[in-house]
Amino acid sequence: MIRRFVSGRPIVTGAVVRRLPAESMDGFPFAHRLDGGRFVFSFPLEKDEIVYGLGEAPRGINKRGWIYRSFCSDDYLHTEEKEAFYAAHNFLLHDGCGIFIDFPAEIRWDIGYARADEAVITLDGEDFEIYLIFGETPRAVVREFRSLIGKSYVPPFWAFGFQQSRWSYPDAEAVRDIVRGYDEAGLPLDAVYLDIDYMDHYKNFTVDREAFPDLAGLAAEMKAEGIHLVPIIDAGVKKEEGYAVYEEGRDKGYFCRNADGTDFEGGVWPGTVGFPDFLRPEVRAWFGEKYRILTDMGIDGFWNDMNEPALFYSAKGLADALETASEMRGKNLDLPQFFALKGAFEGLDNRREDYASIWHEIDGRPVNHMRVHNLYGASMTRAAGEFFEEAFGKEKILLISRASCIGAHRYGGIWFGDNHSWWQHILLCLKMLPSANMCGFLYCGADLGGFGGNTTPDLLLRFLALGVFTPLMRNHSAMGTRDQECFRFENTADFRDVTRVRYRLIPYLYETFRRAAEEGDMMFRPLSFDWPDDPLARECETQLLLGDECMIAPVYEQNVSGRTVYLPEEMCFVKLSGDRITAKEILPPGLHYIRVALNEVPLFLKKGKSIPLCRPALRTSRLDIAGKEDLTW
Ligand code: MIG
């Protein structure tokens, strides 16, 4: 059962696919008030109650005890004190009731932060829709919610293979080297990503002719070997005379504007850019069609980046900072002046006042960016996704995005952005999986091995042993960091053992994924979903249920030989390594310390369940799906 409450004149976000009768806010069951243009509502939290949701967001599976912010943010330090990541997934689930706030401006979620026994949710505006979703169990609430927002994106089958990325592989030869490195080491691989340097001066839909003289040729050569190339597309379009995409966008008036109607100019990788106003259907159609330039070259996968949108500076912000600097030139600066000078440049990126100076157009009327901020990246995904589906049909093109809001889950997947090569980020990824799944994002995963900073082989292996299960299994790392491809380390055999397990599991993972997409279910669930009355299951933040058959529990600390696992019921503990099953043991309910070597992937089968394993191969296209054997209890 779903109730729909409407306040004012909400912006149509396209998040919802079912039309339901609207109720007025008079009947809204939670305490609420208007507070200077903001809508605030609150509800009590019982002592042991769990609050789930918010998708890609900081902290735990249970969101209690912290403040979160729905405001898509380009912030590459995913530390605990953060309130927002790249996404705005406005779905919360507590006490048999789901709350979906269909509202694209900022929302502040105080989930027992100011007061432990109260949730206070503040919407930065008065025009919104709130859906209350009821069900017998949390899982039933999620299914009901998902029927409201429509079916999740399903990528092509090869997107379940192992993918390798780096910022950036500089040229065609480097790409060949990566594939060769994987092949020679006997490590499976299905895709290589191209980061921003494949472009000519970071211009979307162009190719650097020196580095990649024949991208179509390279794509064909790769495809013949079963490898897919996945180039990046950024949100901003470089301002440059003679660059067709820019000129067209400008001449058609397709870029976001300043208050005076001129084009808003921001600074990102290419220098000054225009931001396509993806909220307009005609702009989406125009930008979507541009992907054809690359699909015509045989490209069938993309990642959309910088679409929060990330802003290094605005034209005005930079001018102001330079002005401050020139005023201070030659002066003897006291400390406050010095910090003002430093701050003038440090504070230039992703400034609220810059966002507030951006204007969109909806149905011919100007709408300020702050009212629709969280729709921007999602609309870029939609532009690409709509084009792909129209031009090629469903499930043909891989698409992942950095920024997202609910609704975009129908058009593409997500990666969890710029994590670090930190042990704690293994668990951060694990915790976001069920939360993202609730919100419809099934095709997702983190940068395995960590994006920022230098990885170590043991960290990468443990990260991979979780990534073996995530639909998106991609190793990616930042510019300036140590080489992170699996074949770079001396214990190549360990990497072979772990990544081959993925390929053994692909038939199972793919089926589980498809079923979740079809039935509006989650692929990963918190243990508390299945054992709501078991205190230890309820508070488990380091293990997940996968489908209806198994449980996963990755090792997440350095220099340890294993971890403690909680079994709410008797389960079959299995260790997979390469083509082998290195352990299979029935364990009674309770706490266990399990030992897991760096080359092993632990898995727990539920009683009476079995999962198919196939023979591993170096490509998904070479998997012998028919030749499956069952791993049974
Ligand atoms: O400002 O394209 O999250 O995956 O490698 C950094 C360069 C821009 C951020 C993405 C990351 C990508 C990087 N990008």
XYZ file of C-alpha atoms and ligand atoms in Angstrom:
647
model
C 0.000 0.000 0.000
C 1.274 3.427 -0.943
C 0.015 6.868 0.052
C 1.004 9.920 -1.945
C 1.097 13.378 -0.388
C 1.536 16.470 -2.493
C 2.539 19.909 -1.302
C 2.516 23.021 -3.490
C 3.603 22.630 -7.087
C 6.346 20.035 -7.158
C 8.883 19.828 -9.941
C 8.283 16.730 -12.039
C 11.348 14.547 -11.518
C 10.284 11.445 -13.411
C 11.282 9.271 -10.455
C 7.893 7.601 -10.223
C 6.256 5.445 -12.885
C 2.919 4.732 -11.199
C 0.184 7.320 -10.956
C -1.502 7.384 -7.581
C -4.239 9.633 -6.233
C -2.823 12.608 -4.349
C -3.687 13.371 -0.744
C -3.282 16.799 0.770
C -0.749 17.408 3.510
C -3.594 17.715 6.020
C -3.592 13.963 6.386
C 0.192 13.601 6.585
C 0.718 11.347 9.603
C 4.025 12.790 10.867
C 4.484 15.950 12.908
C 5.341 18.710 10.441
C 5.693 22.446 10.050
C 6.848 25.095 7.639
C 9.899 26.988 8.715
C 10.974 29.945 6.594
C 10.327 28.287 3.254
C 11.456 24.871 4.461
C 9.313 21.871 5.248
C 10.265 20.004 8.398
C 8.810 16.725 9.588
C 9.773 14.400 12.373
C 8.976 11.083 13.941
C 10.077 9.277 17.081
C 12.627 6.473 16.964
C 12.094 3.526 19.253
C 15.081 2.383 21.245
C 16.166 -0.592 19.155
C 14.623 0.363 15.881
C 16.728 0.231 12.728
C 16.517 2.966 10.108
C 17.567 1.837 6.633
C 17.983 3.668 3.372
C 19.604 6.696 1.745
C 21.474 4.523 -0.776
C 24.941 5.826 -1.532
C 25.667 7.715 1.687
C 28.185 7.768 4.534
C 28.272 5.483 7.572
C 26.341 2.320 8.341
C 23.542 0.169 7.014
C 21.607 1.379 10.045
C 21.537 5.132 9.481
C 20.834 6.055 13.102
C 22.982 8.505 15.006
C 24.142 10.789 12.221
C 23.100 13.566 9.859
C 22.929 13.048 6.118
C 22.373 15.476 3.318
C 20.820 14.816 -0.047
C 22.959 17.115 -2.133
C 25.005 15.439 -4.856
C 28.559 16.332 -3.879
C 31.899 15.967 -5.585
C 33.950 15.179 -2.507
C 36.821 12.736 -2.896
C 37.454 12.210 0.811
C 34.927 9.666 2.007
C 35.514 10.084 5.689
C 33.079 9.499 8.515
C 32.279 13.122 9.225
C 30.855 13.625 5.744
C 27.137 14.060 5.290
C 26.841 13.525 1.559
C 28.462 11.639 -1.288
C 27.685 11.917 -5.008
C 24.134 10.658 -4.812
C 20.806 11.815 -3.417
C 18.740 8.702 -2.732
C 15.743 9.962 -0.814
C 14.344 6.719 0.495
C 14.191 5.788 4.155
C 12.755 2.658 5.701
C 11.796 2.204 9.304
C 9.176 0.418 11.311
C 7.383 -1.155 8.367
C 7.100 2.140 6.550
C 9.078 3.430 3.610
C 9.379 7.160 3.042
C 10.251 8.410 -0.409
C 10.694 12.137 -0.854
C 10.333 13.052 -4.491
C 12.075 16.397 -4.343
C 15.248 17.418 -6.187
C 16.543 20.174 -3.867
C 18.559 19.663 -0.714
C 17.225 17.523 2.114
C 18.771 17.239 5.550
C 18.171 13.978 7.366
C 18.835 14.065 11.079
C 18.394 10.431 12.026
C 18.770 10.544 15.773
C 21.667 13.019 15.752
C 20.359 16.034 17.682
C 18.180 13.722 19.761
C 18.772 10.003 19.768
C 15.059 9.218 19.864
C 13.926 11.398 17.000
C 14.337 11.744 13.240
C 13.985 15.252 11.847
C 13.891 15.708 8.104
C 14.169 19.131 6.521
C 13.358 19.839 2.900
C 14.770 22.994 1.407
C 11.456 24.027 -0.135
C 7.715 23.662 0.100
C 6.919 22.034 -3.232
C 7.369 18.279 -3.051
C 5.759 14.891 -3.028
C 6.166 12.370 -0.245
C 5.209 8.743 -0.653
C 4.615 6.503 2.327
C 4.998 2.854 1.520
C 3.671 0.151 3.805
C 4.344 -3.566 3.890
C 4.498 -6.567 6.170
C 8.284 -6.825 6.127
C 11.106 -4.468 5.120
C 11.620 -6.571 2.024
C 7.954 -6.241 1.103
C 8.154 -2.469 1.590
C 11.139 -2.344 -0.741
C 9.320 -4.386 -3.390
C 6.324 -2.096 -3.159
C 8.532 0.963 -3.405
C 10.323 -0.425 -6.419
C 7.020 -1.002 -8.182
C 6.498 2.734 -7.723
C 9.808 3.789 -9.263
C 10.044 1.238 -12.050
C 12.459 -1.484 -13.036
C 16.171 -1.141 -12.568
C 18.674 -0.855 -15.370
C 20.141 -4.127 -16.596
C 23.548 -3.916 -18.300
C 24.816 -6.265 -21.004
C 26.075 -9.656 -19.818
C 29.742 -8.793 -20.362
C 29.404 -6.025 -17.768
C 29.505 -8.788 -15.159
C 33.074 -9.526 -16.167
C 36.139 -8.008 -14.569
C 36.889 -4.444 -15.629
C 40.129 -2.534 -15.412
C 40.446 1.210 -15.232
C 43.005 3.866 -14.470
C 43.205 7.617 -14.688
C 44.474 7.410 -17.408
C 45.768 4.866 -19.878
C 47.582 7.376 -22.064
C 47.329 5.742 -25.467
C 46.286 2.760 -27.549
C 49.515 0.946 -26.799
C 48.919 1.275 -23.066
C 45.490 -0.292 -23.510
C 47.026 -3.199 -25.432
C 49.609 -3.586 -22.672
C 46.884 -3.890 -20.063
C 45.087 -6.613 -21.982
C 48.363 -8.395 -22.639
C 49.293 -8.120 -18.967
C 46.029 -9.717 -17.928
C 46.153 -12.414 -20.597
C 49.733 -13.400 -19.939
C 49.051 -13.685 -16.235
C 45.953 -15.814 -16.899
C 43.751 -13.199 -15.252
C 40.206 -12.702 -16.548
C 39.219 -9.377 -18.082
C 36.252 -8.053 -20.047
C 36.700 -4.292 -20.233
C 39.260 -1.520 -20.180
C 38.203 1.998 -19.269
C 39.390 5.167 -20.947
C 39.632 8.110 -18.584
C 39.628 11.782 -19.600
C 42.980 11.768 -21.403
C 41.658 9.812 -24.395
C 39.852 12.965 -25.406
C 41.272 15.863 -27.330
C 41.748 18.487 -24.600
C 38.965 16.956 -22.498
C 36.370 17.699 -25.148
C 33.453 15.277 -24.916
C 32.949 13.058 -27.979
C 36.379 13.826 -29.397
C 39.426 11.570 -29.459
C 43.057 12.582 -29.106
C 44.348 11.565 -32.527
C 47.946 11.249 -31.436
C 47.275 8.965 -28.509
C 44.436 7.034 -30.171
C 44.951 7.417 -33.936
C 42.210 4.906 -34.738
C 39.827 4.364 -31.840
C 37.350 2.486 -34.043
C 40.161 0.177 -35.132
C 41.258 -0.335 -31.556
C 37.702 -1.033 -30.435
C 37.333 -3.635 -33.191
C 40.689 -5.200 -32.400
C 39.699 -5.381 -28.740
C 36.247 -6.724 -29.445
C 37.805 -9.507 -31.510
C 39.590 -10.458 -28.299
C 36.430 -10.133 -26.227
C 37.426 -6.828 -24.623
C 35.144 -3.792 -24.414
C 36.442 -0.228 -24.232
C 34.569 2.085 -21.893
C 35.287 5.797 -22.401
C 34.361 8.508 -19.925
C 32.071 11.448 -20.654
C 32.091 14.531 -18.440
C 29.135 16.815 -17.843
C 30.810 20.067 -18.929
C 31.315 20.926 -22.598
C 34.531 22.810 -23.365
C 34.044 26.376 -24.542
C 35.982 26.560 -27.766
C 35.271 28.139 -31.112
C 35.167 25.503 -33.808
C 34.283 22.670 -31.422
C 30.967 21.545 -32.845
C 29.387 20.232 -29.647
C 30.042 23.531 -27.909
C 28.931 25.694 -30.811
C 25.726 23.737 -31.276
C 24.929 23.849 -27.584
C 25.541 27.583 -27.476
C 23.666 28.394 -30.679
C 20.646 26.333 -29.674
C 20.658 27.867 -26.196
C 21.103 24.452 -24.580
C 23.466 25.413 -21.768
C 22.504 26.400 -18.250
C 22.368 30.164 -17.790
C 23.171 33.042 -15.504
C 20.396 35.182 -14.100
C 20.892 37.662 -16.982
C 20.285 34.958 -19.589
C 23.894 34.584 -20.734
C 25.454 31.120 -20.581
C 26.780 30.102 -17.187
C 30.479 29.325 -17.417
C 32.217 26.990 -15.044
C 35.756 25.695 -14.853
C 36.429 21.965 -14.953
C 39.050 19.780 -16.704
C 38.820 21.436 -20.115
C 38.968 24.940 -18.604
C 35.848 26.979 -19.230
C 32.771 24.857 -19.984
C 29.073 25.154 -20.611
C 26.782 22.774 -18.728
C 24.074 21.244 -20.905
C 20.674 21.787 -19.329
C 19.899 18.055 -19.168
C 16.592 18.781 -17.465
C 15.168 19.821 -20.838
C 14.004 16.901 -23.010
C 15.326 18.503 -26.202
C 18.764 18.917 -24.608
C 18.746 15.302 -23.470
C 17.851 14.180 -26.975
C 20.618 16.338 -28.444
C 23.310 15.266 -25.980
C 22.209 11.616 -26.050
C 22.573 11.535 -29.806
C 26.211 12.668 -29.420
C 27.113 9.302 -27.910
C 26.542 7.948 -31.396
C 29.888 9.446 -32.378
C 31.474 6.834 -30.139
C 29.003 3.990 -30.597
C 29.648 4.342 -34.334
C 33.264 3.521 -33.506
C 32.147 0.281 -31.884
C 32.064 1.559 -28.311
C 29.370 -0.060 -26.154
C 30.057 1.192 -22.640
C 30.318 4.597 -20.977
C 30.859 6.212 -17.595
C 29.373 9.630 -16.973
C 31.475 11.681 -14.585
C 31.545 15.115 -12.915
C 27.776 15.382 -13.134
C 26.895 16.599 -9.626
C 27.895 18.866 -11.416
C 31.457 19.230 -10.160
C 32.705 22.792 -10.433
C 36.370 23.648 -9.928
C 35.440 27.307 -10.130
C 32.951 29.650 -11.734
C 33.985 32.507 -13.989
C 32.842 34.927 -11.322
C 34.422 33.045 -8.415
C 37.768 32.948 -10.166
C 37.597 36.636 -11.074
C 36.799 37.502 -7.446
C 39.673 35.394 -6.146
C 42.113 36.957 -8.602
C 40.835 40.373 -7.560
C 41.484 39.528 -3.898
C 44.957 38.359 -4.826
C 45.818 41.485 -6.751
C 44.564 43.664 -3.896
C 46.957 41.870 -1.581
C 49.924 41.971 -3.887
C 52.872 43.751 -2.338
C 51.134 44.133 1.038
C 52.504 42.900 4.311
C 49.763 40.353 5.087
C 48.742 39.677 8.651
C 47.450 36.234 9.481
C 43.743 36.868 8.797
C 44.633 38.492 5.468
C 46.892 35.614 4.547
C 44.182 33.080 5.271
C 41.664 35.171 3.388
C 43.973 35.054 0.371
C 44.496 31.307 0.705
C 40.799 30.715 1.269
C 39.858 32.796 -1.759
C 41.272 30.032 -3.965
C 40.741 26.984 -1.785
C 37.053 27.646 -1.451
C 36.431 28.036 -5.170
C 35.179 24.561 -5.951
C 31.579 23.418 -5.666
C 30.496 26.690 -4.027
C 26.882 27.057 -3.002
C 26.765 30.601 -4.317
C 27.929 29.417 -7.725
C 25.296 26.693 -7.819
C 22.759 29.306 -6.792
C 23.734 31.462 -9.760
C 22.908 28.717 -12.285
C 19.543 28.698 -14.039
C 17.719 25.889 -15.780
C 14.645 25.989 -17.923
C 11.600 23.873 -17.227
C 8.587 24.192 -19.532
C 10.002 27.454 -20.806
C 10.404 29.002 -17.353
C 13.654 29.722 -15.522
C 14.273 27.516 -12.472
C 17.159 28.072 -10.114
C 19.698 25.266 -9.867
C 19.331 24.980 -6.095
C 15.770 23.802 -6.623
C 16.822 20.954 -8.899
C 20.458 20.252 -8.015
C 20.000 16.527 -7.425
C 18.368 16.014 -10.804
C 21.359 17.143 -12.817
C 23.528 14.026 -12.946
C 20.471 11.814 -13.076
C 19.280 13.722 -16.128
C 22.634 13.230 -17.835
C 22.275 9.493 -17.229
C 18.779 9.692 -18.617
C 20.009 11.515 -21.733
C 22.458 8.712 -22.455
C 20.178 5.889 -21.325
C 17.223 7.045 -23.392
C 19.398 7.295 -26.458
C 20.919 3.854 -25.950
C 17.599 2.185 -25.487
C 16.074 3.889 -28.485
C 19.045 3.292 -30.770
C 20.101 -0.185 -29.653
C 17.375 -1.655 -27.454
C 17.606 -2.769 -23.859
C 20.668 -4.301 -22.233
C 23.043 -3.422 -25.029
C 25.148 -0.612 -23.589
C 26.966 -0.412 -20.272
C 26.338 2.889 -18.524
C 27.421 4.001 -15.080
C 27.201 7.437 -13.575
C 28.812 9.163 -10.625
C 25.939 11.425 -9.551
C 22.458 10.002 -9.284
C 19.047 10.275 -7.734
C 16.204 7.800 -7.654
C 14.730 7.579 -11.135
C 18.152 7.317 -12.772
C 18.212 3.687 -11.612
C 16.090 2.899 -14.677
C 18.717 4.241 -17.091
C 22.093 3.235 -15.710
C 24.184 1.958 -12.847
C 26.507 3.834 -10.519
C 29.981 3.551 -9.122
C 30.566 4.847 -5.631
C 33.041 7.533 -6.688
C 36.471 8.416 -5.412
C 37.146 6.137 -2.475
C 40.669 5.552 -1.168
C 43.043 2.653 -0.836
C 41.985 2.348 2.776
C 40.926 -0.810 4.566
C 37.846 0.902 5.970
C 36.567 1.474 2.447
C 35.967 -2.227 1.942
C 33.244 -2.017 4.564
C 31.977 1.317 3.287
C 31.300 -0.369 -0.041
C 29.625 -3.324 1.651
C 27.333 -1.046 3.640
C 26.236 0.920 0.603
C 25.252 -2.166 -1.376
C 21.941 -3.002 0.344
C 21.133 0.683 0.775
C 21.659 1.370 -2.918
C 19.672 -1.753 -3.820
C 16.663 -0.513 -1.843
C 16.717 2.640 -3.933
C 16.730 0.706 -7.205
C 20.466 0.853 -7.903
C 21.424 -2.744 -8.540
C 24.299 -2.329 -10.947
C 26.878 -0.753 -8.679
C 30.261 -1.177 -7.075
C 33.247 0.650 -5.642
C 36.677 1.305 -7.143
C 38.299 -1.957 -6.103
C 41.699 -1.498 -4.535
C 40.751 2.103 -3.823
C 40.903 5.153 -6.089
C 43.013 7.653 -4.118
C 46.349 6.769 -2.593
C 48.571 3.732 -3.031
C 47.103 0.295 -2.707
C 48.878 -2.804 -1.449
C 48.421 -6.285 -2.869
C 46.718 -7.579 0.272
C 44.262 -4.669 0.303
C 43.493 -5.170 -3.359
C 42.948 -8.898 -2.846
C 40.590 -8.390 0.080
C 38.768 -5.669 -1.845
C 38.449 -8.018 -4.811
C 37.081 -10.767 -2.602
C 34.130 -8.457 -1.941
C 34.094 -7.195 -5.545
C 33.714 -10.810 -6.715
C 30.062 -10.365 -5.689
C 29.307 -6.782 -6.741
C 27.625 -6.498 -10.150
C 30.153 -3.845 -11.181
C 33.584 -5.378 -10.554
C 36.050 -2.678 -11.511
C 39.594 -1.929 -10.410
C 40.239 1.805 -10.758
C 42.834 4.181 -9.386
C 43.745 7.825 -9.520
C 46.432 9.635 -11.391
C 49.739 9.613 -9.576
C 49.042 6.461 -7.587
C 50.964 3.227 -7.843
C 50.070 0.779 -10.610
C 47.069 -1.185 -9.447
C 46.310 -3.738 -12.152
C 46.149 -7.287 -10.802
C 49.161 -8.430 -12.811
C 51.462 -5.784 -11.319
C 52.057 -7.653 -8.094
C 54.373 -10.561 -7.471
C 51.683 -12.857 -6.068
C 49.841 -13.050 -9.390
C 48.568 -16.524 -8.569
C 46.548 -15.117 -5.655
C 44.902 -12.613 -7.971
C 44.145 -15.366 -10.434
C 42.532 -17.414 -7.693
C 40.299 -14.568 -6.524
C 39.240 -13.117 -9.873
C 38.547 -16.522 -11.395
C 36.032 -17.125 -8.630
C 34.067 -14.229 -10.076
C 33.815 -15.951 -13.430
C 32.752 -19.205 -11.789
C 29.945 -17.268 -10.105
C 28.789 -15.178 -13.037
C 25.836 -17.389 -14.043
C 24.594 -17.257 -10.461
C 25.237 -13.542 -9.989
C 23.655 -12.671 -13.291
C 20.528 -14.689 -12.538
C 20.262 -13.230 -9.050
C 20.701 -9.743 -10.460
C 18.080 -10.275 -13.155
C 15.598 -11.649 -10.698
C 16.133 -8.676 -8.386
C 15.635 -6.285 -11.308
C 12.548 -8.113 -12.510
C 10.897 -8.476 -9.110
C 11.943 -5.149 -7.616
C 13.970 -7.029 -5.064
C 17.373 -6.439 -3.535
C 20.397 -8.449 -4.550
C 22.057 -7.720 -1.195
C 20.115 -7.567 2.072
C 21.096 -6.749 5.637
C 20.889 -9.797 7.905
C 18.195 -8.057 9.935
C 15.820 -8.362 6.978
C 15.793 -12.136 7.367
C 16.214 -12.455 11.126
C 14.364 -9.431 12.511
C 14.244 -10.846 16.029
C 17.858 -11.947 16.323
C 19.800 -9.201 18.169
C 23.181 -10.014 16.614
C 21.751 -10.321 13.119
C 20.035 -6.988 13.611
C 23.215 -5.159 14.343
C 25.430 -6.871 11.796
C 27.180 -4.275 9.623
C 29.890 -6.446 8.074
C 28.001 -9.293 6.415
C 25.254 -9.352 3.793
C 22.770 -11.778 2.394
C 23.138 -12.386 -1.301
C 19.967 -13.570 -3.006
C 18.053 -16.226 -1.125
C 20.902 -18.692 -1.182
C 23.916 -17.269 0.559
C 25.656 -14.854 2.851
C 28.908 -13.000 2.257
C 31.450 -11.870 4.849
C 34.637 -10.399 3.406
C 37.815 -9.947 5.401
C 38.308 -6.226 5.888
C 41.415 -5.721 7.994
C 45.114 -5.796 7.275
C 47.488 -8.445 8.615
C 44.744 -10.754 9.797
C 44.162 -14.351 8.821
C 40.402 -14.104 8.941
C 37.482 -12.558 10.761
C 34.604 -13.181 13.082
C 31.342 -14.142 11.429
C 27.911 -14.383 12.948
C 25.655 -17.188 11.764
C 22.011 -16.692 12.730
C 21.400 -20.301 11.725
C 23.356 -23.317 10.625
C 25.181 -22.619 7.367
C 27.660 -24.252 5.057
C 30.943 -22.343 5.068
C 32.633 -22.563 1.686
C 35.922 -21.157 0.496
C 36.425 -20.744 -3.218
C 39.819 -20.232 -4.767
C 40.478 -20.391 -8.504
C 38.885 -23.587 -9.780
C 38.996 -25.144 -6.343
C 36.776 -25.418 -3.312
C 39.300 -25.135 -0.504
C 36.878 -25.635 2.366
C 33.349 -26.814 2.871
C 32.123 -27.201 6.372
C 28.789 -27.042 8.102
C 28.891 -24.583 10.974
C 26.368 -24.306 13.794
C 24.652 -21.001 14.539
C 26.660 -18.485 16.552
C 29.931 -16.616 16.367
C 32.868 -18.154 14.546
C 36.338 -17.029 13.694
C 36.896 -18.080 10.097
C 40.317 -18.232 8.516
C 40.549 -16.960 4.975
C 43.788 -16.806 3.027
C 44.459 -13.927 0.635
C 43.647 -16.128 -2.345
C 40.324 -17.367 -1.001
C 36.781 -16.047 -1.238
C 34.512 -16.990 1.674
C 30.838 -17.751 1.113
C 28.065 -19.173 3.295
C 25.325 -21.324 1.839
C 21.984 -21.377 3.560
C 20.545 -24.705 4.550
C 19.266 -26.765 1.655
C 20.379 -24.227 -0.938
C 22.683 -24.658 -3.865
C 24.255 -22.312 -6.367
C 25.632 -23.046 -9.815
C 29.335 -22.703 -10.503
C 30.711 -22.783 -14.002
C 34.224 -23.332 -15.217
C 36.147 -20.059 -15.195
C 37.321 -18.445 -18.420
C 39.317 -15.371 -19.314
C 36.264 -13.634 -20.815
C 32.544 -13.749 -20.132
C 32.097 -14.560 -23.826
C 34.093 -17.754 -23.334
C 32.211 -18.984 -20.296
C 30.758 -22.437 -20.647
C 27.446 -21.608 -19.034
C 25.965 -24.985 -19.887
C 28.771 -26.803 -18.140
C 27.711 -25.810 -14.671
C 28.067 -27.857 -11.530
C 26.072 -27.169 -8.431
C 27.684 -26.119 -5.219
C 25.349 -27.701 -2.724
C 25.010 -27.745 1.001
O 38.340 15.313 -10.833
O 38.423 11.683 -14.771
O 35.386 9.900 -9.974
O 36.872 8.031 -11.373
O 39.210 8.907 -12.667
C 38.507 13.943 -11.006
C 39.275 11.646 -13.675
C 37.678 13.482 -12.173
C 36.631 11.672 -10.985
C 36.138 10.270 -11.096
C 37.315 9.355 -11.282
C 38.073 9.751 -12.517
C 38.532 11.205 -12.415
N 37.377 12.066 -12.178
